[in-house]
Amino acid sequence: MQLALRRVNGYIIRRCAYEDLNSVISINLKTLPEHYTEYFFESLLREIPEAFIIAEINNVVVGYIMCKLEFGFSNFRKLGFVKKGHVVSIALLQEHRGKSIGEALMMEGINGVSTRKGDEIYLEVRTSNGPAISLYQKLGFQIKSVLKSYYRDGEDANLMALEIA
């Protein structure tokens, strides 16, 4: 049994366990057009379990965030490489949205990257996804660039980033 990182409106926010992966994959398939292999989910859980977080209610997984660590050019500084977190995927079943669960998942994902000494964290979000963009801005993320035709369907993405350190 994993310990709760936080509780929000009756939901438990905790680290993902291997046993949760089938539920996470199912949520990904139901909610997002971008899908990944089972191996990809497993590898992220092994790489940085501190930032692979789930939300559950009544022992049912209803959302997740998974991040990875990378070294690359900063989204904030002109020179130098930094250690940065990448929010690879965040999803919440439709009927559980609007209850501050997405915000709690994001905050714990950020905390996980910070625990691993990440300097910043970034993500890509569809330019049409107003609610997500608003949430990320509320958490301090800034739009750093627009990635033209980023998604398979041709939609642009905003690259958004937050300085942690």
Coordinates of C-alpha atoms in Angstrom, one line a residue:
M1 CA 0.0 0.0 0.0
Q2 CA 1.4 3.4 -1.1
L3 CA 1.3 6.3 1.3
A4 CA -0.9 9.3 0.3
L5 CA 1.1 12.4 -0.7
R6 CA -2.0 14.5 -0.3
R7 CA -5.8 14.2 -0.1
V8 CA -8.0 16.5 -2.2
N9 CA -11.8 16.4 -2.1
G10 CA -11.9 12.7 -1.1
Y11 CA -9.2 11.7 -3.6
I12 CA -5.9 10.3 -2.7
I13 CA -2.8 11.5 -4.6
R14 CA 0.1 9.0 -4.3
R15 CA 3.0 7.6 -6.2
C16 CA 2.2 5.1 -8.9
A17 CA 2.9 1.4 -8.2
Y18 CA 3.5 -1.2 -10.8
E19 CA 0.1 -2.7 -10.1
D20 CA -1.5 0.6 -11.1
L21 CA 0.0 0.6 -14.7
N22 CA -3.0 -1.2 -16.3
S23 CA -5.3 1.5 -15.0
V24 CA -3.0 4.3 -16.0
I25 CA -2.7 2.9 -19.6
S26 CA -6.5 2.5 -19.7
I27 CA -7.0 6.2 -18.7
N28 CA -4.4 7.2 -21.3
L29 CA -6.3 5.3 -24.0
K30 CA -9.7 6.8 -23.0
T31 CA -8.6 10.4 -22.6
L32 CA -5.7 11.3 -24.9
P33 CA -4.9 10.8 -28.6
E34 CA -1.2 10.3 -27.8
H35 CA -0.7 6.6 -26.7
Y36 CA 2.5 4.9 -25.5
T37 CA 3.7 1.3 -25.2
E38 CA 3.4 -0.6 -21.9
Y39 CA 7.2 -0.7 -21.9
F40 CA 7.3 3.2 -22.0
F41 CA 5.1 3.5 -19.0
E42 CA 7.2 0.9 -17.1
S43 CA 10.4 2.6 -18.0
L44 CA 9.2 6.0 -16.7
L45 CA 8.0 4.4 -13.5
R46 CA 11.5 2.8 -13.0
E47 CA 13.3 6.0 -14.0
I48 CA 11.6 8.5 -11.8
P49 CA 8.9 7.1 -9.5
E50 CA 8.9 10.3 -7.5
A51 CA 7.2 12.0 -10.5
F52 CA 4.9 9.3 -11.6
I53 CA 1.8 10.1 -9.6
I54 CA -1.8 8.8 -9.6
A55 CA -5.1 10.0 -8.2
E56 CA -7.6 7.5 -6.9
I57 CA -10.9 7.5 -5.1
N58 CA -12.4 4.4 -3.5
N59 CA -9.3 2.4 -4.6
V60 CA -10.0 3.2 -8.3
V61 CA -7.3 5.1 -10.3
V62 CA -8.9 8.1 -12.1
G63 CA -5.9 10.1 -13.2
Y64 CA -2.1 10.3 -13.5
I65 CA 0.9 12.4 -14.3
M66 CA 4.2 10.9 -15.5
C67 CA 7.4 12.8 -16.0
K68 CA 10.9 12.1 -17.1
L69 CA 14.3 13.8 -16.5
E70 CA 16.4 15.2 -19.3
F71 CA 19.5 17.3 -19.7
G72 CA 19.2 20.0 -22.2
F73 CA 19.2 23.7 -22.9
S74 CA 17.4 25.8 -20.4
N75 CA 14.0 27.4 -21.3
F76 CA 15.1 30.4 -19.2
R77 CA 18.8 30.9 -19.4
K78 CA 20.8 31.8 -22.5
L79 CA 23.7 29.5 -21.9
G80 CA 24.3 26.1 -20.4
F81 CA 22.7 22.8 -19.9
V82 CA 20.3 22.1 -17.1
K83 CA 18.5 19.1 -15.6
K84 CA 14.9 19.4 -16.4
G85 CA 11.7 17.5 -15.9
H86 CA 9.4 16.8 -18.8
V87 CA 5.7 16.3 -18.1
V88 CA 5.3 13.5 -20.7
S89 CA 1.6 12.9 -20.0
I90 CA -1.1 14.0 -17.6
A91 CA -4.7 12.7 -17.8
L92 CA -7.8 12.7 -15.7
L93 CA -11.1 10.9 -16.5
Q94 CA -13.7 13.4 -17.6
E95 CA -16.1 12.8 -14.7
H96 CA -13.4 13.7 -12.2
R97 CA -12.3 17.0 -13.7
G98 CA -13.0 20.4 -12.1
K99 CA -12.2 19.1 -8.6
S100 CA -8.6 20.4 -8.2
I101 CA -7.2 16.9 -9.0
G102 CA -5.3 18.0 -12.0
E103 CA -3.7 20.8 -10.0
A104 CA -2.7 18.3 -7.2
L105 CA -1.2 15.9 -9.8
M106 CA 0.8 18.7 -11.3
M107 CA 2.1 19.9 -7.9
E108 CA 3.2 16.4 -6.9
G109 CA 4.8 15.9 -10.3
I110 CA 6.7 19.2 -9.9
N111 CA 7.7 18.1 -6.3
G112 CA 9.0 14.8 -7.7
V113 CA 11.2 16.5 -10.3
S114 CA 12.4 18.9 -7.6
T115 CA 13.3 16.0 -5.3
R116 CA 15.6 14.7 -8.1
K117 CA 17.2 18.2 -8.3
G118 CA 15.6 19.3 -11.5
D119 CA 16.2 23.0 -12.3
E120 CA 13.0 23.4 -14.3
I121 CA 10.1 21.5 -15.7
Y122 CA 8.4 21.8 -19.1
L123 CA 5.4 20.4 -21.0
E124 CA 3.7 20.7 -24.3
V125 CA -0.1 21.5 -24.4
R126 CA -2.5 21.9 -27.3
T127 CA -3.0 25.5 -28.1
S128 CA -6.8 24.8 -28.0
N129 CA -6.7 23.4 -24.5
G130 CA -7.7 26.6 -22.6
P131 CA -8.5 24.9 -19.3
A132 CA -5.1 23.2 -19.1
I133 CA -3.2 26.3 -20.2
S134 CA -5.0 28.3 -17.4
L135 CA -4.0 25.7 -14.8
Y136 CA -0.4 25.6 -15.9
Q137 CA -0.2 29.4 -15.8
K138 CA -1.8 29.4 -12.3
L139 CA 1.0 27.1 -11.2
G140 CA 3.6 29.6 -12.6
F141 CA 4.3 28.0 -16.0
Q142 CA 5.1 30.5 -18.9
I143 CA 4.5 29.9 -22.6
K144 CA 8.0 29.9 -24.0
S145 CA 7.3 29.0 -27.7
V146 CA 4.7 27.7 -30.1
L147 CA 5.6 24.4 -31.7
K148 CA 4.0 24.4 -35.1
S149 CA 2.1 21.2 -36.2
Y150 CA 3.4 19.4 -33.1
Y151 CA 0.5 16.9 -32.9
R152 CA -0.3 14.2 -35.4
D153 CA -3.5 15.9 -36.4
G154 CA -1.5 19.1 -37.2
E155 CA -2.5 21.1 -34.2
D156 CA 0.2 23.5 -32.7
A157 CA 1.4 23.1 -29.1
N158 CA 2.5 25.7 -26.6
L159 CA 5.8 24.8 -24.9
M160 CA 5.3 25.9 -21.3
A161 CA 8.0 25.9 -18.6
L162 CA 8.5 26.6 -14.9
E163 CA 11.8 27.3 -13.2
I164 CA 12.1 25.2 -10.0
A165 CA 15.5 26.2 -8.7

